[in-house]
PDB file of C-alpha atoms and ligand atoms in Angstrom:
ATOM      1  CA  MET A  28      27.381  86.139 -40.387  1.00 92.00           C
ATOM      2  CA  ALA A  29      26.622  83.310 -42.766  1.00 98.00           C
ATOM      3  CA  ILE A  30      24.926  82.541 -46.052  1.00 98.00           C
ATOM      4  CA  TRP A  31      22.244  79.850 -46.050  1.00 98.00           C
ATOM      5  CA  ASN A  32      21.235  78.702 -49.500  1.00 98.00           C
ATOM      6  CA  LEU A  33      18.071  76.726 -50.189  1.00 98.00           C
ATOM      7  CA  GLY A  34      19.043  75.619 -53.667  1.00 98.00           C
ATOM      8  CA  SER A  35      19.076  73.029 -56.394  1.00 98.00           C
ATOM      9  CA  ILE A  36      21.913  70.603 -56.939  1.00 98.00           C
ATOM     10  CA  ASN A  37      22.212  69.353 -60.518  1.00 98.00           C
ATOM     11  CA  ILE A  38      24.483  67.188 -62.572  1.00 98.00           C
ATOM     12  CA  ASP A  39      25.000  69.210 -65.748  1.00 98.00           C
ATOM     13  CA  HIS A  40      25.297  67.251 -69.017  1.00 98.00           C
ATOM     14  CA  VAL A  41      26.868  69.684 -71.451  1.00 97.00           C
ATOM     15  CA  TYR A  42      26.798  69.258 -75.233  1.00 97.00           C
ATOM     16  CA  ARG A  43      28.779  71.621 -77.489  1.00 96.00           C
ATOM     17  CA  LEU A  44      27.226  72.297 -80.882  1.00 96.00           C
ATOM     18  CA  ASP A  45      27.825  74.700 -83.742  1.00 95.00           C
ATOM     19  CA  SER A  46      24.313  76.046 -83.290  1.00 96.00           C
ATOM     20  CA  LEU A  47      21.293  75.277 -81.117  1.00 96.00           C
ATOM     21  CA  PRO A  48      18.858  72.805 -82.754  1.00 96.00           C
ATOM     22  CA  ARG A  49      15.652  74.070 -84.363  1.00 95.00           C
ATOM     23  CA  PRO A  50      12.366  72.177 -83.735  1.00 95.00           C
ATOM     24  CA  GLY A  51      12.519  68.782 -85.477  1.00 96.00           C
ATOM     25  CA  GLU A  52      16.271  68.991 -86.092  1.00 96.00           C
ATOM     26  CA  THR A  53      18.813  66.364 -84.925  1.00 96.00           C
ATOM     27  CA  LEU A  54      22.375  67.564 -84.413  1.00 96.00           C
ATOM     28  CA  ALA A  55      25.552  65.733 -83.423  1.00 96.00           C
ATOM     29  CA  SER A  56      27.456  67.350 -80.572  1.00 96.00           C
ATOM     30  CA  ARG A  57      31.142  68.180 -80.996  1.00 95.00           C
ATOM     31  CA  ASN A  58      31.883  67.514 -77.352  1.00 95.00           C
ATOM     32  CA  TYR A  59      30.211  66.202 -74.180  1.00 97.00           C
ATOM     33  CA  GLY A  60      31.032  66.734 -70.524  1.00 96.00           C
ATOM     34  CA  GLN A  61      29.515  66.414 -67.063  1.00 97.00           C
ATOM     35  CA  GLY A  62      29.892  68.764 -64.152  1.00 98.00           C
ATOM     36  CA  LEU A  63      28.484  70.312 -60.994  1.00 98.00           C
ATOM     37  CA  GLY A  64      25.508  72.591 -61.610  1.00 98.00           C
ATOM     38  CA  GLY A  65      22.148  73.764 -60.408  1.00 98.00           C
ATOM     39  CA  LYS A  66      21.447  77.423 -59.781  1.00 98.00           C
ATOM     40  CA  GLY A  67      21.559  76.738 -56.059  1.00 98.00           C
ATOM     41  CA  ALA A  68      24.787  74.751 -55.978  1.00 98.00           C
ATOM     42  CA  ASN A  69      26.439  77.291 -58.274  1.00 98.00           C
ATOM     43  CA  GLN A  70      25.446  80.135 -55.925  1.00 99.00           C
ATOM     44  CA  SER A  71      26.737  78.199 -52.919  1.00 99.00           C
ATOM     45  CA  VAL A  72      30.079  77.558 -54.629  1.00 99.00           C
ATOM     46  CA  ALA A  73      30.321  81.239 -55.576  1.00 99.00           C
ATOM     47  CA  SER A  74      29.498  82.412 -52.068  1.00 98.00           C
ATOM     48  CA  ALA A  75      31.957  79.994 -50.447  1.00 98.00           C
ATOM     49  CA  ARG A  76      34.745  80.740 -52.947  1.00 98.00           C
ATOM     50  CA  ALA A  77      34.133  84.444 -52.294  1.00 98.00           C
ATOM     51  CA  GLY A  78      34.938  83.693 -48.663  1.00 98.00           C
ATOM     52  CA  ALA A  79      31.518  83.578 -46.967  1.00 98.00           C
ATOM     53  CA  ARG A  80      30.565  80.898 -44.459  1.00 98.00           C
ATOM     54  CA  THR A  81      28.051  79.042 -46.630  1.00 98.00           C
ATOM     55  CA  HIS A  82      25.522  76.341 -45.732  1.00 98.00           C
ATOM     56  CA  HIS A  83      23.763  74.570 -48.593  1.00 98.00           C
ATOM     57  CA  LEU A  84      20.195  73.380 -47.865  1.00 98.00           C
ATOM     58  CA  GLY A  85      18.896  70.895 -50.398  1.00 98.00           C
ATOM     59  CA  ALA A  86      18.516  67.287 -51.439  1.00 98.00           C
ATOM     60  CA  MET A  87      19.915  64.754 -53.866  1.00 98.00           C
ATOM     61  CA  ALA A  88      19.831  61.009 -54.503  1.00 98.00           C
ATOM     62  CA  LEU A  89      21.944  58.357 -52.798  1.00 97.00           C
ATOM     63  CA  GLY A  90      25.111  57.887 -54.826  1.00 94.00           C
ATOM     64  CA  ASP A  91      26.515  60.659 -57.061  1.00 96.00           C
ATOM     65  CA  ASP A  92      28.883  61.339 -54.158  1.00 97.00           C
ATOM     66  CA  TRP A  93      31.277  63.297 -56.374  1.00 98.00           C
ATOM     67  CA  VAL A  94      28.640  66.038 -56.608  1.00 98.00           C
ATOM     68  CA  LEU A  95      28.529  66.587 -52.857  1.00 97.00           C
ATOM     69  CA  ALA A  96      32.311  66.234 -52.634  1.00 98.00           C
ATOM     70  CA  ARG A  97      32.779  69.084 -55.116  1.00 98.00           C
ATOM     71  CA  LEU A  98      30.477  71.335 -53.128  1.00 98.00           C
ATOM     72  CA  ALA A  99      32.286  70.459 -49.905  1.00 98.00           C
ATOM     73  CA  ASP A 100      35.713  70.910 -51.537  1.00 98.00           C
ATOM     74  CA  SER A 101      34.658  74.446 -52.470  1.00 98.00           C
ATOM     75  CA  GLY A 102      34.141  75.161 -48.782  1.00 98.00           C
ATOM     76  CA  VAL A 103      30.364  74.712 -48.646  1.00 98.00           C
ATOM     77  CA  ASP A 104      28.872  73.139 -45.493  1.00 98.00           C
ATOM     78  CA  VAL A 105      26.772  70.280 -46.919  1.00 98.00           C
ATOM     79  CA  SER A 106      25.566  68.814 -43.618  1.00 98.00           C
ATOM     80  CA  ALA A 107      21.982  69.978 -44.385  1.00 98.00           C
ATOM     81  CA  VAL A 108      21.856  68.275 -47.795  1.00 98.00           C
ATOM     82  CA  ALA A 109      19.455  65.311 -47.489  1.00 98.00           C
ATOM     83  CA  ARG A 110      20.040  62.064 -49.415  1.00 98.00           C
ATOM     84  CA  LEU A 111      16.738  60.705 -50.774  1.00 98.00           C
ATOM     85  CA  PRO A 112      16.672  57.001 -51.740  1.00 97.00           C
ATOM     86  CA  ASP A 113      13.591  57.301 -53.969  1.00 97.00           C
ATOM     87  CA  GLU A 114      14.566  60.379 -55.965  1.00 98.00           C
ATOM     88  CA  ALA A 115      17.020  61.063 -58.763  1.00 97.00           C
ATOM     89  CA  THR A 116      19.641  63.754 -58.338  1.00 98.00           C
ATOM     90  CA  GLY A 117      18.496  66.811 -60.279  1.00 98.00           C
ATOM     91  CA  HIS A 118      20.085  67.182 -63.668  1.00 98.00           C
ATOM     92  CA  ALA A 119      20.324  69.577 -66.569  1.00 98.00           C
ATOM     93  CA  ILE A 120      20.808  69.043 -70.290  1.00 98.00           C
ATOM     94  CA  ILE A 121      22.801  72.049 -71.479  1.00 97.00           C
ATOM     95  CA  LEU A 122      23.305  72.831 -75.158  1.00 97.00           C
ATOM     96  CA  LEU A 123      26.053  75.325 -75.897  1.00 95.00           C
ATOM     97  CA  ASP A 124      26.528  76.990 -79.271  1.00 94.00           C
ATOM     98  CA  ARG A 125      29.749  78.372 -80.715  1.00 91.00           C
ATOM     99  CA  ASP A 126      28.964  81.883 -79.406  1.00 87.00           C
ATOM    100  CA  ALA A 127      28.819  80.458 -75.844  1.00 84.00           C
ATOM    101  CA  GLU A 128      25.045  80.924 -75.629  1.00 85.00           C
ATOM    102  CA  ASN A 129      23.062  78.088 -74.082  1.00 90.00           C
ATOM    103  CA  ALA A 130      19.668  76.381 -73.948  1.00 94.00           C
ATOM    104  CA  ILE A 131      18.917  74.354 -70.806  1.00 95.00           C
ATOM    105  CA  VAL A 132      16.393  71.663 -69.873  1.00 97.00           C
ATOM    106  CA  ILE A 133      16.243  70.700 -66.193  1.00 97.00           C
ATOM    107  CA  HIS A 134      14.814  67.708 -64.371  1.00 98.00           C
ATOM    108  CA  ALA A 135      14.236  68.664 -60.720  1.00 98.00           C
ATOM    109  CA  GLY A 136      14.301  65.187 -59.118  1.00 98.00           C
ATOM    110  CA  ALA A 137      15.297  65.484 -55.449  1.00 98.00           C
ATOM    111  CA  ASN A 138      15.440  69.297 -55.687  1.00 98.00           C
ATOM    112  CA  ARG A 139      11.653  69.400 -55.447  1.00 98.00           C
ATOM    113  CA  ALA A 140      11.341  66.709 -52.766  1.00 98.00           C
ATOM    114  CA  ILE A 141      13.014  68.622 -49.924  1.00 98.00           C
ATOM    115  CA  ASP A 142      11.512  67.858 -46.494  1.00 98.00           C
ATOM    116  CA  GLU A 143      10.021  71.200 -45.436  1.00 98.00           C
ATOM    117  CA  ALA A 144       9.794  70.277 -41.734  1.00 98.00           C
ATOM    118  CA  ALA A 145      13.524  69.503 -41.653  1.00 97.00           C
ATOM    119  CA  LEU A 146      14.154  72.721 -43.569  1.00 98.00           C
ATOM    120  CA  ALA A 147      12.193  74.725 -40.981  1.00 97.00           C
ATOM    121  CA  ASP A 148      14.299  73.149 -38.213  1.00 97.00           C
ATOM    122  CA  THR A 149      17.527  74.094 -39.957  1.00 97.00           C
ATOM    123  CA  LEU A 150      16.327  77.633 -40.603  1.00 98.00           C
ATOM    124  CA  SER A 151      15.572  78.132 -36.911  1.00 97.00           C
ATOM    125  CA  ALA A 152      19.345  78.725 -36.531  1.00 96.00           C
ATOM    126  CA  LEU A 153      19.279  81.909 -38.669  1.00 98.00           C
ATOM    127  CA  THR A 154      20.150  85.214 -37.028  1.00 98.00           C
ATOM    128  CA  PRO A 155      19.568  88.819 -38.163  1.00 98.00           C
ATOM    129  CA  ARG A 156      23.188  88.911 -39.400  1.00 98.00           C
ATOM    130  CA  ASP A 157      22.573  86.039 -41.836  1.00 98.00           C
ATOM    131  CA  THR A 158      21.424  85.888 -45.459  1.00 98.00           C
ATOM    132  CA  LEU A 159      19.148  83.334 -47.079  1.00 98.00           C
ATOM    133  CA  LEU A 160      19.525  82.721 -50.826  1.00 98.00           C
ATOM    134  CA  ILE A 161      16.688  81.133 -52.785  1.00 98.00           C
ATOM    135  CA  GLN A 162      15.944  80.489 -56.458  1.00 98.00           C
ATOM    136  CA  ASN A 163      13.123  78.786 -58.373  1.00 98.00           C
ATOM    137  CA  GLU A 164      14.513  75.242 -58.680  1.00 98.00           C
ATOM    138  CA  THR A 165      13.414  73.751 -55.335  1.00 98.00           C
ATOM    139  CA  ASN A 166      10.260  73.425 -53.250  1.00 98.00           C
ATOM    140  CA  GLY A 167       9.856  75.250 -49.950  1.00 98.00           C
ATOM    141  CA  GLN A 168      10.965  78.739 -50.994  1.00 98.00           C
ATOM    142  CA  VAL A 169       8.028  80.741 -49.597  1.00 98.00           C
ATOM    143  CA  ALA A 170       8.109  79.133 -46.145  1.00 98.00           C
ATOM    144  CA  ALA A 171      11.903  79.456 -46.050  1.00 98.00           C
ATOM    145  CA  ALA A 172      11.790  83.129 -46.980  1.00 98.00           C
ATOM    146  CA  GLN A 173       9.092  83.773 -44.379  1.00 98.00           C
ATOM    147  CA  ALA A 174      11.110  81.965 -41.704  1.00 98.00           C
ATOM    148  CA  ALA A 175      14.262  83.892 -42.556  1.00 98.00           C
ATOM    149  CA  ARG A 176      12.504  87.276 -42.481  1.00 98.00           C
ATOM    150  CA  THR A 177      10.862  86.396 -39.168  1.00 97.00           C
ATOM    151  CA  ARG A 178      14.378  85.921 -37.775  1.00 98.00           C
ATOM    152  CA  GLY A 179      15.463  89.258 -39.223  1.00 98.00           C
ATOM    153  CA  ALA A 180      17.745  87.767 -41.906  1.00 98.00           C
ATOM    154  CA  ARG A 181      18.242  89.232 -45.378  1.00 98.00           C
ATOM    155  CA  VAL A 182      16.586  87.213 -48.165  1.00 98.00           C
ATOM    156  CA  ILE A 183      18.059  87.382 -51.669  1.00 98.00           C
ATOM    157  CA  TYR A 184      15.733  85.763 -54.166  1.00 98.00           C
ATOM    158  CA  SER A 185      16.894  84.940 -57.708  1.00 98.00           C
ATOM    159  CA  ALA A 186      13.731  84.702 -59.816  1.00 98.00           C
ATOM    160  CA  ALA A 187      15.251  82.032 -62.048  1.00 97.00           C
ATOM    161  CA  PRO A 188      14.164  80.073 -63.952  1.00 97.00           C
ATOM    162  CA  PHE A 189      11.497  82.773 -64.260  1.00 97.00           C
ATOM    163  CA  ASP A 190       7.995  81.859 -63.083  1.00 97.00           C
ATOM    164  CA  LEU A 191       5.598  84.749 -62.512  1.00 97.00           C
ATOM    165  CA  GLU A 192       3.388  83.003 -59.964  1.00 97.00           C
ATOM    166  CA  ALA A 193       6.342  81.716 -57.925  1.00 97.00           C
ATOM    167  CA  THR A 194       7.894  85.170 -58.004  1.00 97.00           C
ATOM    168  CA  ARG A 195       4.661  86.863 -56.884  1.00 96.00           C
ATOM    169  CA  ALA A 196       4.395  84.437 -53.945  1.00 97.00           C
ATOM    170  CA  ILE A 197       7.939  85.049 -52.719  1.00 97.00           C
ATOM    171  CA  LEU A 198       8.211  88.809 -53.335  1.00 97.00           C
ATOM    172  CA  PRO A 199       6.525  89.894 -50.063  1.00 97.00           C
ATOM    173  CA  HIS A 200       9.180  87.940 -48.130  1.00 98.00           C
ATOM    174  CA  ALA A 201      12.262  88.911 -50.172  1.00 98.00           C
ATOM    175  CA  THR A 202      14.688  91.691 -49.302  1.00 98.00           C
ATOM    176  CA  ILE A 203      16.570  91.755 -52.605  1.00 98.00           C
ATOM    177  CA  LEU A 204      15.214  90.461 -55.893  1.00 98.00           C
ATOM    178  CA  ALA A 205      17.913  89.337 -58.369  1.00 98.00           C
ATOM    179  CA  MET A 206      17.148  88.846 -62.067  1.00 98.00           C
ATOM    180  CA  ASN A 207      18.721  89.019 -65.474  1.00 97.00           C
ATOM    181  CA  ALA A 208      17.397  91.539 -67.992  1.00 97.00           C
ATOM    182  CA  GLY A 209      15.069  89.017 -69.665  1.00 97.00           C
ATOM    183  CA  GLU A 210      13.586  87.942 -66.341  1.00 97.00           C
ATOM    184  CA  ALA A 211      13.145  91.589 -65.344  1.00 97.00           C
ATOM    185  CA  ARG A 212      11.232  92.302 -68.574  1.00 97.00           C
ATOM    186  CA  GLN A 213       8.910  89.357 -67.881  1.00 97.00           C
ATOM    187  CA  LEU A 214       8.337  90.464 -64.299  1.00 97.00           C
ATOM    188  CA  PHE A 215       7.622  94.113 -65.168  1.00 95.00           C
ATOM    189  CA  ALA A 216       5.180  92.983 -67.889  1.00 96.00           C
ATOM    190  CA  GLY A 217       3.357  90.577 -65.555  1.00 95.00           C
ATOM    191  CA  HIS A 218       3.564  92.643 -62.375  1.00 92.00           C
ATOM    192  CA  PRO A 219       3.269  96.344 -63.188  1.00 90.00           C
ATOM    193  CA  GLY A 220       3.687  98.793 -60.308  1.00 89.00           C
ATOM    194  CA  ASP A 221       5.837  98.885 -57.210  1.00 92.00           C
ATOM    195  CA  LEU A 222       7.760  95.850 -56.016  1.00 95.00           C
ATOM    196  CA  PRO A 223       7.636  95.131 -52.257  1.00 96.00           C
ATOM    197  CA  VAL A 224      11.400  94.620 -51.896  1.00 98.00           C
ATOM    198  CA  ALA A 225      14.206  96.843 -50.639  1.00 98.00           C
ATOM    199  CA  GLY A 226      16.551  96.215 -53.544  1.00 98.00           C
ATOM    200  CA  LEU A 227      16.589  95.092 -57.127  1.00 98.00           C
ATOM    201  CA  LEU A 228      19.693  93.540 -58.706  1.00 98.00           C
ATOM    202  CA  ILE A 229      19.555  93.278 -62.501  1.00 98.00           C
ATOM    203  CA  THR A 230      22.385  91.613 -64.411  1.00 98.00           C
ATOM    204  CA  LYS A 231      22.612  92.453 -68.105  1.00 97.00           C
ATOM    205  CA  GLY A 232      25.447  90.291 -69.437  1.00 93.00           C
ATOM    206  CA  SER A 233      27.881  92.309 -71.523  1.00 91.00           C
ATOM    207  CA  GLU A 234      25.953  95.487 -70.625  1.00 96.00           C
ATOM    208  CA  GLY A 235      26.870  95.177 -66.971  1.00 97.00           C
ATOM    209  CA  ALA A 236      24.614  95.216 -63.938  1.00 98.00           C
ATOM    210  CA  GLU A 237      22.626  97.622 -61.824  1.00 98.00           C
ATOM    211  CA  TYR A 238      21.358  97.707 -58.278  1.00 98.00           C
ATOM    212  CA  ARG A 239      18.331  99.812 -57.400  1.00 98.00           C
ATOM    213  CA  ASP A 240      17.706 100.689 -53.762  1.00 98.00           C
ATOM    214  CA  LEU A 241      13.932 100.979 -53.896  1.00 97.00           C
ATOM    215  CA  THR A 242      13.786 102.621 -50.470  1.00 96.00           C
ATOM    216  CA  SER A 243      16.089 105.554 -51.230  1.00 97.00           C
ATOM    217  CA  GLY A 244      15.602 105.614 -55.008  1.00 97.00           C
ATOM    218  CA  ARG A 245      19.379 105.413 -55.597  1.00 98.00           C
ATOM    219  CA  THR A 246      20.731 103.275 -58.465  1.00 98.00           C
ATOM    220  CA  TRP A 247      24.293 101.955 -58.925  1.00 98.00           C
ATOM    221  CA  HIS A 248      25.596 100.910 -62.358  1.00 98.00           C
ATOM    222  CA  GLN A 249      28.452  98.455 -62.824  1.00 98.00           C
ATOM    223  CA  PRO A 250      29.876  98.114 -66.346  1.00 97.00           C
ATOM    224  CA  ALA A 251      30.810  94.601 -67.474  1.00 97.00           C
ATOM    225  CA  PHE A 252      34.483  93.664 -67.678  1.00 97.00           C
ATOM    226  CA  ARG A 253      35.498  92.856 -71.257  1.00 95.00           C
ATOM    227  CA  VAL A 254      36.329  89.162 -71.688  1.00 96.00           C
ATOM    228  CA  THR A 255      36.070  86.574 -74.469  1.00 94.00           C
ATOM    229  CA  PRO A 256      33.200  84.252 -73.529  1.00 93.00           C
ATOM    230  CA  VAL A 257      33.622  80.494 -73.640  1.00 92.00           C
ATOM    231  CA  ASP A 258      30.536  79.451 -71.655  1.00 93.00           C
ATOM    232  CA  THR A 259      27.963  81.756 -70.055  1.00 93.00           C
ATOM    233  CA  THR A 260      26.312  78.963 -68.015  1.00 95.00           C
ATOM    234  CA  GLY A 261      26.198  79.888 -64.324  1.00 97.00           C
ATOM    235  CA  ALA A 262      27.420  83.472 -64.828  1.00 97.00           C
ATOM    236  CA  GLY A 263      24.276  84.867 -63.170  1.00 97.00           C
ATOM    237  CA  ASP A 264      24.634  82.398 -60.297  1.00 98.00           C
ATOM    238  CA  THR A 265      28.256  83.428 -59.852  1.00 98.00           C
ATOM    239  CA  PHE A 266      27.182  87.077 -59.769  1.00 98.00           C
ATOM    240  CA  ALA A 267      24.441  86.436 -57.204  1.00 98.00           C
ATOM    241  CA  GLY A 268      26.635  84.298 -54.931  1.00 98.00           C
ATOM    242  CA  TYR A 269      29.536  86.750 -54.983  1.00 99.00           C
ATOM    243  CA  PHE A 270      27.213  89.743 -54.489  1.00 98.00           C
ATOM    244  CA  ALA A 271      25.596  88.074 -51.463  1.00 98.00           C
ATOM    245  CA  ALA A 272      28.999  87.181 -50.022  1.00 98.00           C
ATOM    246  CA  GLY A 273      30.202  90.747 -50.590  1.00 98.00           C
ATOM    247  CA  LEU A 274      27.264  92.207 -48.641  1.00 98.00           C
ATOM    248  CA  ASP A 275      27.727  89.517 -45.982  1.00 98.00           C
ATOM    249  CA  GLU A 276      31.332  90.613 -45.372  1.00 98.00           C
ATOM    250  CA  GLY A 277      30.280  94.259 -45.129  1.00 98.00           C
ATOM    251  CA  LEU A 278      31.176  95.598 -48.582  1.00 98.00           C
ATOM    252  CA  ASP A 279      29.021  98.481 -49.787  1.00 98.00           C
ATOM    253  CA  VAL A 280      26.808  98.035 -52.851  1.00 98.00           C
ATOM    254  CA  ALA A 281      29.351  99.480 -55.303  1.00 98.00           C
ATOM    255  CA  GLN A 282      32.138  97.242 -53.974  1.00 98.00           C
ATOM    256  CA  ALA A 283      29.906  94.143 -53.981  1.00 98.00           C
ATOM    257  CA  LEU A 284      28.784  94.878 -57.542  1.00 98.00           C
ATOM    258  CA  ARG A 285      32.368  95.254 -58.771  1.00 98.00           C
ATOM    259  CA  LEU A 286      33.473  92.048 -57.044  1.00 98.00           C
ATOM    260  CA  ALA A 287      30.507  90.068 -58.387  1.00 98.00           C
ATOM    261  CA  SER A 288      30.920  91.470 -61.872  1.00 98.00           C
ATOM    262  CA  ALA A 289      34.590  90.456 -61.961  1.00 98.00           C
ATOM    263  CA  ALA A 290      33.745  86.941 -60.712  1.00 98.00           C
ATOM    264  CA  ALA A 291      31.053  86.538 -63.392  1.00 98.00           C
ATOM    265  CA  ALA A 292      33.400  87.849 -66.092  1.00 98.00           C
ATOM    266  CA  LEU A 293      36.062  85.317 -65.128  1.00 98.00           C
ATOM    267  CA  LYS A 294      33.482  82.531 -65.008  1.00 98.00           C
ATOM    268  CA  VAL A 295      32.394  83.085 -68.641  1.00 95.00           C
ATOM    269  CA  THR A 296      35.994  82.591 -69.779  1.00 97.00           C
ATOM    270  CA  ARG A 297      35.824  78.993 -68.482  1.00 97.00           C
ATOM    271  CA  ALA A 298      33.796  75.952 -69.510  1.00 94.00           C
ATOM    272  CA  GLY A 299      31.366  74.561 -66.948  1.00 96.00           C
ATOM    273  CA  ALA A 300      29.084  75.908 -64.243  1.00 97.00           C
ATOM    274  CA  GLY A 301      29.866  75.218 -60.570  1.00 98.00           C
ATOM    275  CA  ASP A 302      33.301  73.823 -61.354  1.00 97.00           C
ATOM    276  CA  ALA A 303      34.262  76.957 -63.303  1.00 98.00           C
ATOM    277  CA  ILE A 304      33.485  79.559 -60.646  1.00 98.00           C
ATOM    278  CA  PRO A 305      36.652  81.448 -59.701  1.00 98.00           C
ATOM    279  CA  THR A 306      38.100  81.680 -56.216  1.00 98.00           C
ATOM    280  CA  ARG A 307      38.411  84.999 -54.380  1.00 98.00           C
ATOM    281  CA  PRO A 308      42.187  85.249 -54.959  1.00 98.00           C
ATOM    282  CA  GLU A 309      41.573  84.698 -58.702  1.00 98.00           C
ATOM    283  CA  VAL A 310      38.963  87.442 -58.715  1.00 98.00           C
ATOM    284  CA  GLU A 311      41.195  89.832 -56.765  1.00 98.00           C
ATOM    285  CA  ALA A 312      44.071  89.168 -59.203  1.00 98.00           C
ATOM    286  CA  PHE A 313      41.738  89.842 -62.152  1.00 98.00           C
ATOM    287  CA  LEU A 314      40.579  93.109 -60.551  1.00 98.00           C
ATOM    288  CA  ALA A 315      44.144  94.173 -59.870  1.00 96.00           C
ATOM    289  CA  ASP A 316      44.782  93.992 -63.626  1.00 94.00           C
ATOM    290  CA  GLN A 317      41.809  96.215 -64.517  1.00 92.00           C
ATOM    291  CA  PRO A 318      42.080  99.958 -65.114  1.00 79.00           C
ATOM    292  CA  ILE A 319      40.549 101.933 -62.197  1.00 67.00           C
TER     293      ILE A 319
HETATM  294  O1  RIB B  29      22.204  78.751 -64.079  1.00 67.26           O
HETATM  295  C1  RIB B  29      22.857  77.660 -64.638  1.00 67.26           C
HETATM  296  C2  RIB B  29      22.314  76.384 -64.082  1.00 67.26           C
HETATM  297  O2  RIB B  29      20.951  76.248 -64.459  1.00 67.26           O
HETATM  298  C3  RIB B  29      22.988  75.134 -64.601  1.00 67.26           C
HETATM  299  O3  RIB B  29      24.107  74.769 -63.850  1.00 67.26           O
HETATM  300  C4  RIB B  29      21.860  74.110 -64.620  1.00 67.26           C
HETATM  301  O4  RIB B  29      22.043  73.052 -63.736  1.00 67.26           O
HETATM  302  C5  RIB B  29      20.574  74.885 -64.360  1.00 67.26           C
HETATM  303  O5  RIB B  29      20.094  74.705 -63.089  1.00 67.26           O
END
């Protein structure tokens, strides 16, 4: 069993502000930092720190070696990350206000220049016991999802950043669709009617999360753990990566939801994205302190 993640790798440039700027406004940041990010890389770190064998499939520039080193140090197999001499490493400008809410601008760079033939070769190793994760920050998602389903693997698709057309194209090849509440509202407005997936994972921040099994009609609700947020960036990625890893190790939906919810709760107490994702022992210790 393994997780394969076709995902973005970003350098996050994080600016802390009292409030997010309005159009035309210039604000001085109180603090600046750089770290590992990208919805894909964050999900890979989460999955690996949860304990799953995790392969990241993606691309970045030459140089920026610290980025790859951080992924590898988290336990992610980075041998299928291509280094592209003519592309920039993807990056994100992240503005964080004093309530820990964020606004993000991304530049895809190498994330959208992934060689799809090489990707197809790598994906030929998937087995029915494997899981493919995809999001909306790379190229090649539809072909990857098709290839994974052809091999009988589970495909968990995070429709983020939300793009209705991209989501419509991938849905027929996804097993589980993962979204936050805002993304779910946009999808239901743009795509009324039944969704052709087996499961729907909706994360709702402080209101918790739910998983709907669209085959049986059963829904599981997971309340959020109460924490004081410092930075919500990457919380959804942490949830998705931990949830995928939980299913991969054989947890049932309720157990995977609880594990992922605890990991996301811990993440929001820390500044940063990929670098701030907790390890499995940290999550287990947090859970041990929670009332049953
Ligand atoms: O989901 C959070 C991530 O979105 C950040 O790490 C940033 O890189 C953007 O991709």
